[in-house]
Short mmCIF file of C-alpha atoms in Angstrom, two decimals:
data_model
loop_
_atom_site.label_atom_id
_atom_site.label_comp_id
_atom_site.label_asym_id
_atom_site.label_seq_id
_atom_site.Cartn_x
_atom_site.Cartn_y
_atom_site.Cartn_z
CA MET A 1 -3.52 0.31 9.63
CA CYS A 2 -0.39 -1.11 7.20
CA SER A 3 0.87 0.75 4.16
CA PHE A 4 1.50 0.01 0.65
CA THR A 5 4.58 -1.11 -0.82
CA ALA A 6 6.20 -0.02 -3.74
CA THR A 7 5.24 -3.78 -5.57
CA ALA A 8 2.04 -2.76 -4.83
CA GLY A 9 -0.39 -3.02 -8.17
CA ASP A 10 -3.44 -0.52 -9.13
CA LEU A 11 -5.77 0.26 -6.61
CA ALA A 12 -9.69 1.09 -6.63
CA TYR A 13 -11.46 3.96 -4.36
CA ILE A 14 -14.79 2.33 -4.01
CA THR A 15 -16.85 5.45 -2.53
CA ASN A 16 -19.42 4.05 0.09
CA GLN A 17 -22.10 6.64 0.32
CA GLY A 18 -24.52 4.43 2.82
CA SER A 19 -21.55 4.22 5.36
CA ASP A 20 -19.58 7.41 5.46
CA THR A 21 -16.45 5.07 4.24
CA VAL A 22 -14.48 3.95 1.20
CA SER A 23 -13.35 0.93 0.44
CA VAL A 24 -9.67 0.20 -1.13
CA LEU A 25 -9.55 -2.49 -3.51
CA ASP A 26 -6.40 -3.85 -4.90
CA ILE A 27 -7.42 -4.82 -8.66
CA ALA A 28 -4.63 -7.69 -9.52
CA GLN A 29 -5.37 -9.65 -6.04
CA GLN A 30 -9.08 -8.73 -6.31
CA LYS A 31 -9.51 -8.11 -2.65
CA ILE A 32 -10.40 -4.97 -0.84
CA THR A 33 -7.52 -4.23 1.92
CA HIS A 34 -8.68 -1.21 3.49
CA THR A 35 -11.72 0.68 4.39
CA ILE A 36 -11.37 4.14 5.25
CA ASN A 37 -13.47 6.50 7.31
CA VAL A 38 -14.32 10.04 5.57
CA GLY A 39 -16.63 12.89 5.55
CA LYS A 40 -20.99 12.17 5.31
CA ALA A 41 -22.18 10.67 2.34
CA PRO A 42 -19.05 10.22 0.16
CA VAL A 43 -19.51 9.96 -3.65
CA GLY A 44 -16.75 11.20 -6.44
CA VAL A 45 -13.04 10.42 -6.22
CA ALA A 46 -10.33 12.18 -7.76
CA ILE A 47 -6.90 10.62 -8.12
CA ALA A 48 -3.65 12.75 -7.57
CA ARG A 49 -1.02 10.43 -8.90
CA LYS A 50 2.18 11.92 -8.22
CA GLN A 51 0.73 13.75 -4.59
CA GLN A 52 -0.14 10.03 -3.29
CA ARG A 53 -3.37 11.24 -2.31
CA VAL A 54 -7.31 10.65 -3.31
CA TYR A 55 -9.86 13.41 -3.31
CA ILE A 56 -13.71 12.17 -1.54
CA SER A 57 -16.18 14.70 -2.22
CA ASN A 58 -18.96 14.19 0.49
CA ALA A 59 -22.21 15.64 0.18
CA ASN A 60 -23.54 16.12 3.33
CA SER A 61 -20.65 17.24 5.55
CA GLN A 62 -19.76 19.15 2.62
CA THR A 63 -16.28 19.00 2.67
CA VAL A 64 -13.52 16.70 0.94
CA SER A 65 -11.76 13.87 2.74
CA VAL A 66 -8.07 13.68 1.15
CA ILE A 67 -6.59 10.36 1.78
CA ASN A 68 -2.66 9.65 1.67
CA SER A 69 -2.20 6.58 -0.79
CA ARG A 70 0.65 5.03 0.91
CA THR A 71 -0.75 4.94 4.42
CA GLN A 72 -4.25 4.98 3.27
CA GLN A 73 -5.11 7.37 5.96
CA VAL A 74 -7.21 10.41 5.80
CA ILE A 75 -4.91 13.34 6.45
CA ARG A 76 -7.18 16.40 6.33
CA GLU A 77 -11.01 17.49 5.76
CA ILE A 78 -11.03 20.29 3.22
CA PRO A 79 -14.95 22.49 3.78
CA VAL A 80 -16.22 23.76 0.35
CA ASN A 81 -19.36 24.74 2.09
CA ILE A 82 -21.55 23.12 -0.88
CA GLN A 83 -22.80 19.84 -1.89
CA ALA A 84 -20.12 18.14 -2.66
CA VAL A 85 -20.75 15.39 -5.09
CA GLY A 86 -18.99 15.87 -9.02
CA ILE A 87 -15.04 16.35 -8.57
CA ALA A 88 -12.06 16.42 -10.78
CA LEU A 89 -8.35 17.32 -11.00
CA SER A 90 -6.19 19.54 -13.07
CA ARG A 91 -3.71 17.37 -15.26
CA ASP A 92 -0.54 19.18 -13.07
CA GLU A 93 -2.36 18.19 -9.85
CA LYS A 94 -2.52 21.82 -8.72
CA THR A 95 -6.14 22.60 -9.07
CA LEU A 96 -9.02 20.32 -7.48
CA TYR A 97 -12.42 20.89 -9.31
CA VAL A 98 -15.86 20.44 -7.32
CA ALA A 99 -18.93 21.00 -8.45
CA ASP A 100 -22.11 22.02 -6.28
CA TRP A 101 -24.84 19.48 -6.88
CA GLY A 102 -27.23 21.91 -5.47
CA GLY A 103 -26.18 25.12 -7.24
CA ALA A 104 -25.02 26.45 -10.60
CA GLN A 105 -21.10 26.76 -9.90
CA VAL A 106 -17.98 24.82 -9.49
CA ILE A 107 -15.50 25.54 -6.87
CA ALA A 108 -11.32 25.77 -7.74
CA VAL A 109 -9.92 24.61 -5.20
CA ASP A 110 -5.74 25.68 -4.77
CA THR A 111 -4.21 21.79 -3.64
CA ALA A 112 -1.45 23.30 -2.34
CA GLN A 113 -3.57 25.86 -0.49
CA PRO A 114 -6.51 24.67 -0.10
CA GLN A 115 -8.59 27.41 2.01
CA LYS A 116 -7.51 29.20 -1.42
CA GLN A 117 -11.00 29.01 -2.94
CA GLN A 118 -12.44 30.39 -6.38
CA ALA A 119 -16.30 29.44 -7.46
CA PHE A 120 -17.41 30.00 -11.09
CA LYS A 121 -20.19 29.34 -13.27
CA ALA A 122 -21.53 26.18 -14.38
CA GLY A 123 -25.01 25.00 -15.68
CA GLN A 124 -27.86 23.59 -13.36
CA THR A 125 -27.11 20.83 -11.07
CA PRO A 126 -23.04 20.54 -11.97
CA SER A 127 -22.31 17.06 -11.90
CA GLY A 128 -19.45 14.92 -13.76
CA MET A 129 -16.47 16.84 -14.61
CA VAL A 130 -12.73 15.92 -16.43
CA VAL A 131 -9.87 18.25 -17.58
CA SER A 132 -9.00 17.89 -21.30
CA ALA A 133 -5.58 16.29 -21.84
CA ASP A 134 -3.56 19.64 -22.60
CA ASN A 135 -5.14 20.54 -18.93
CA LYS A 136 -6.70 23.62 -21.14
CA LYS A 137 -10.23 23.06 -20.28
CA LEU A 138 -12.51 21.76 -17.93
CA PHE A 139 -16.06 19.77 -18.78
CA ILE A 140 -18.93 19.73 -16.75
CA ALA A 141 -21.96 17.78 -16.87
CA ASN A 142 -25.09 19.77 -15.99
CA ARG A 143 -27.47 17.39 -15.22
CA ASP A 144 -30.95 19.68 -15.24
CA SER A 145 -29.66 21.66 -17.71
CA ASN A 146 -29.05 19.15 -20.50
CA ASP A 147 -25.62 20.58 -21.47
CA ILE A 148 -21.94 20.71 -20.93
CA THR A 149 -19.99 24.18 -19.77
CA VAL A 150 -17.09 24.05 -21.37
CA VAL A 151 -14.30 26.54 -19.17
CA ASP A 152 -11.00 27.91 -19.75
CA THR A 153 -9.08 26.22 -16.86
CA ARG A 154 -6.80 29.42 -16.93
CA THR A 155 -9.40 31.99 -16.37
CA LEU A 156 -12.40 30.39 -15.03
CA GLN A 157 -14.57 31.40 -17.70
CA THR A 158 -17.50 29.69 -19.43
CA ILE A 159 -15.82 28.94 -23.17
CA ALA A 160 -19.00 27.17 -25.14
CA GLN A 161 -22.18 25.63 -23.70
CA VAL A 162 -22.93 22.54 -25.50
CA LYS A 163 -26.69 21.26 -25.76
CA VAL A 164 -26.14 16.65 -25.01
CA GLY A 165 -28.90 14.53 -23.83
CA LEU A 166 -31.45 14.39 -21.48
CA HIS A 167 -29.74 14.31 -17.60
CA PRO A 168 -25.86 14.34 -18.43
CA PHE A 169 -24.06 12.81 -15.76
CA ALA A 170 -20.51 10.84 -16.05
CA LEU A 171 -17.95 12.01 -18.46
CA THR A 172 -14.84 10.86 -19.38
CA LEU A 173 -12.04 11.13 -22.43
CA SER A 174 -11.15 8.75 -25.10
CA PRO A 175 -7.25 7.50 -24.84
CA ASP A 176 -6.20 10.02 -27.27
CA GLY A 177 -7.90 13.01 -25.45
CA ARG A 178 -10.26 13.87 -28.62
CA THR A 179 -13.61 12.68 -27.68
CA LEU A 180 -15.38 13.21 -24.53
CA PHE A 181 -18.10 10.77 -23.77
CA VAL A 182 -21.11 11.75 -21.61
CA VAL A 183 -23.96 9.82 -20.50
CA ASN A 184 -27.29 10.95 -20.88
CA VAL A 185 -29.29 9.01 -17.96
CA VAL A 186 -32.98 10.06 -19.16
CA SER A 187 -32.29 9.42 -22.55
CA ASN A 188 -30.60 6.49 -22.73
CA THR A 189 -27.86 8.04 -24.61
CA LEU A 190 -24.12 8.77 -25.43
CA THR A 191 -23.30 11.17 -26.52
CA LEU A 192 -19.20 11.78 -28.41
CA LEU A 193 -18.44 15.39 -28.56
CA ASP A 194 -15.16 16.62 -30.06
CA VAL A 195 -13.29 18.18 -27.46
CA ASP A 196 -11.98 21.01 -30.05
CA SER A 197 -15.17 21.23 -32.67
CA TYR A 198 -18.04 20.26 -30.27
CA GLN A 199 -19.38 18.46 -32.80
CA ALA A 200 -21.26 15.02 -31.21
CA SER A 201 -22.61 12.04 -32.60
CA THR A 202 -25.11 9.59 -30.36
CA ILE A 203 -24.95 6.27 -29.51
CA LYS A 204 -27.73 4.24 -27.62
CA THR A 205 -26.91 2.57 -24.09
CA GLY A 206 -28.89 0.47 -22.08
CA LYS A 207 -31.72 1.51 -19.47
CA HIS A 208 -30.70 4.69 -17.30
CA PRO A 209 -26.91 4.99 -18.02
CA TYR A 210 -24.93 6.15 -14.64
CA GLY A 211 -21.28 5.22 -16.24
CA VAL A 212 -18.80 4.55 -18.74
CA ALA A 213 -15.45 3.16 -18.90
CA ILE A 214 -13.00 3.33 -22.41
CA SER A 215 -10.93 0.13 -23.39
CA PRO A 216 -6.95 1.70 -23.86
CA ASP A 217 -7.15 0.82 -27.18
CA GLY A 218 -10.33 3.08 -27.81
CA ARG A 219 -12.63 0.41 -29.77
CA TRP A 220 -15.11 -0.04 -27.08
CA ALA A 221 -16.97 1.61 -24.49
CA TYR A 222 -18.88 -0.12 -21.00
CA VAL A 223 -21.91 1.79 -19.82
CA SER A 224 -22.97 1.19 -16.48
CA ASN A 225 -27.36 0.97 -16.91
CA ASN A 226 -28.25 1.63 -13.81
CA HIS A 227 -31.87 0.37 -14.18
CA ALA A 228 -30.93 -2.64 -16.20
CA GLU A 229 -28.43 -4.15 -13.61
CA SER A 230 -25.94 -4.56 -16.62
CA VAL A 231 -22.76 -3.12 -18.34
CA SER A 232 -23.83 -2.59 -22.54
CA VAL A 233 -20.33 -3.06 -24.08
CA ILE A 234 -20.72 -0.71 -27.12
CA ASP A 235 -18.37 -1.22 -30.43
CA ILE A 236 -17.99 2.46 -30.65
CA ALA A 237 -16.66 2.60 -34.59
CA SER A 238 -19.97 1.22 -35.32
CA GLY A 239 -22.37 2.30 -32.40
CA ASN A 240 -23.49 -1.29 -31.71
CA THR A 241 -23.80 -2.87 -28.74
CA VAL A 242 -22.19 -6.37 -29.37
CA LYS A 243 -22.97 -7.66 -25.31
CA THR A 244 -24.68 -7.35 -22.55
CA ILE A 245 -22.93 -7.86 -19.16
CA THR A 246 -25.35 -8.96 -16.05
CA VAL A 247 -23.76 -7.61 -12.76
CA GLY A 248 -25.21 -5.87 -9.39
CA ASP A 249 -28.13 -4.22 -8.61
CA SER A 250 -28.05 -0.06 -9.75
CA PRO A 251 -24.35 -0.24 -11.32
CA GLU A 252 -23.06 3.27 -11.00
CA GLY A 253 -19.80 4.07 -11.52
CA ILE A 254 -17.37 1.96 -13.85
CA GLU A 255 -13.73 2.06 -14.87
CA TYR A 256 -11.12 0.32 -16.90
CA ASP A 257 -8.13 -1.00 -15.30
CA LYS A 258 -4.97 -0.87 -17.21
CA ALA A 259 -2.65 -2.80 -15.72
CA SER A 260 -4.94 -6.01 -15.09
CA HIS A 261 -7.21 -5.41 -17.72
CA GLN A 262 -10.17 -6.00 -15.78
CA ILE A 263 -13.24 -3.46 -15.49
CA ILE A 264 -14.40 -2.27 -11.93
CA VAL A 265 -17.91 -1.46 -11.22
CA ALA A 266 -19.56 -0.31 -8.48
CA ASN A 267 -23.13 -1.74 -8.06
CA TRP A 268 -25.21 0.94 -5.08
CA GLY A 269 -27.98 -1.41 -5.09
CA SER A 270 -26.40 -4.79 -4.42
CA ASP A 271 -23.81 -3.17 -2.02
CA THR A 272 -20.94 -5.32 -4.44
CA VAL A 273 -18.22 -4.17 -6.70
CA SER A 274 -18.09 -6.42 -9.83
CA ILE A 275 -15.27 -6.92 -11.70
CA ILE A 276 -15.43 -7.89 -15.71
CA ASP A 277 -13.02 -9.58 -17.78
CA PRO A 278 -13.10 -7.57 -21.38
CA HIS A 279 -11.66 -10.42 -22.96
CA THR A 280 -14.53 -12.74 -22.55
CA ASN A 281 -17.49 -9.87 -21.32
CA THR A 282 -18.46 -11.78 -18.41
CA VAL A 283 -18.42 -10.94 -14.58
CA THR A 284 -15.19 -13.06 -12.86
CA HIS A 285 -15.60 -11.52 -9.37
CA THR A 286 -18.50 -10.42 -6.71
CA LEU A 287 -16.91 -8.86 -3.92
CA ASP A 288 -19.07 -7.19 -0.78
CA SER A 289 -18.56 -3.24 -0.08
CA PRO A 290 -20.60 -1.37 2.45
CA LYS A 291 -23.73 0.52 2.42
CA LEU A 292 -24.08 2.55 -1.49
CA CYS A 293 -21.17 2.15 -2.99
CA ARG A 294 -20.89 4.76 -6.11
CA SER A 295 -17.24 5.77 -7.05
CA PHE A 296 -18.16 8.42 -9.24
CA GLY A 297 -15.23 9.65 -11.56
CA GLN A 298 -12.01 8.21 -12.26
CA PHE A 299 -11.35 6.23 -9.21
CA ILE A 300 -8.22 4.20 -9.84
CA LEU A 301 -4.85 4.63 -9.10
CA GLU A 302 -2.06 3.22 -11.33
CA ALA A 303 1.29 1.87 -9.90
CA LYS A 304 2.79 2.89 -12.99
#
């Protein structure tokens, strides 16, 4: 299997839960270049750019696959012994956080010595996670307790438990790191949470939102609507939806690629990846990916 050269552009890692594989998308070329066998039922993605590693959570094999992002080969399987779905990485890439979908806990894994693991409390059915820009806090979306657990990354103790909408799932941060965006699946809303004060506001989305991406200038939110086969383009300042873009069936993972200014959407129901031009808010390309593609988390590896 060939490796990428240093001139390669940004790459998107698409987890295919139904085929136990990960597709590697060269975003600039709009082409799937590799398909990698991983564990059973891969879901989440965490990118370690400095390590040149990509971590994949495998729900059914209860493992994390570690991909070398230069060779696009799996170099390690880390047993975590939980139903691994949500996954996130500390800013210094020293700690990997893996959420236990079947429990109320998260596992902290030492990336240098993966056998060193520590469990700590979360809410019910923890799912999406993200680490604050200063690396001091871990935010955990708890689907079945309808709240966000805020954890001190140094002590792994809970700092706050913040109520949001019904079934919070995916999380992302604003480019300035000051706002946490929470997708509330059953409420059909997006919660905007101040990362310091925990004050919140709410924006309406489409039906059954599953993922959210924010433009680099912080003006626009792009929300994948799982039951509407669409992406909502939301003016964050006003809270208004300015465009609804039709994509594939049951869209889930979504992320904004800053290098090419394209939005990547994984469509679970149609086994496709939609590429959106944010200047025109239209789908420019649709690519086939193996069965049940998800890409839960931050799944784009930036070349620079």
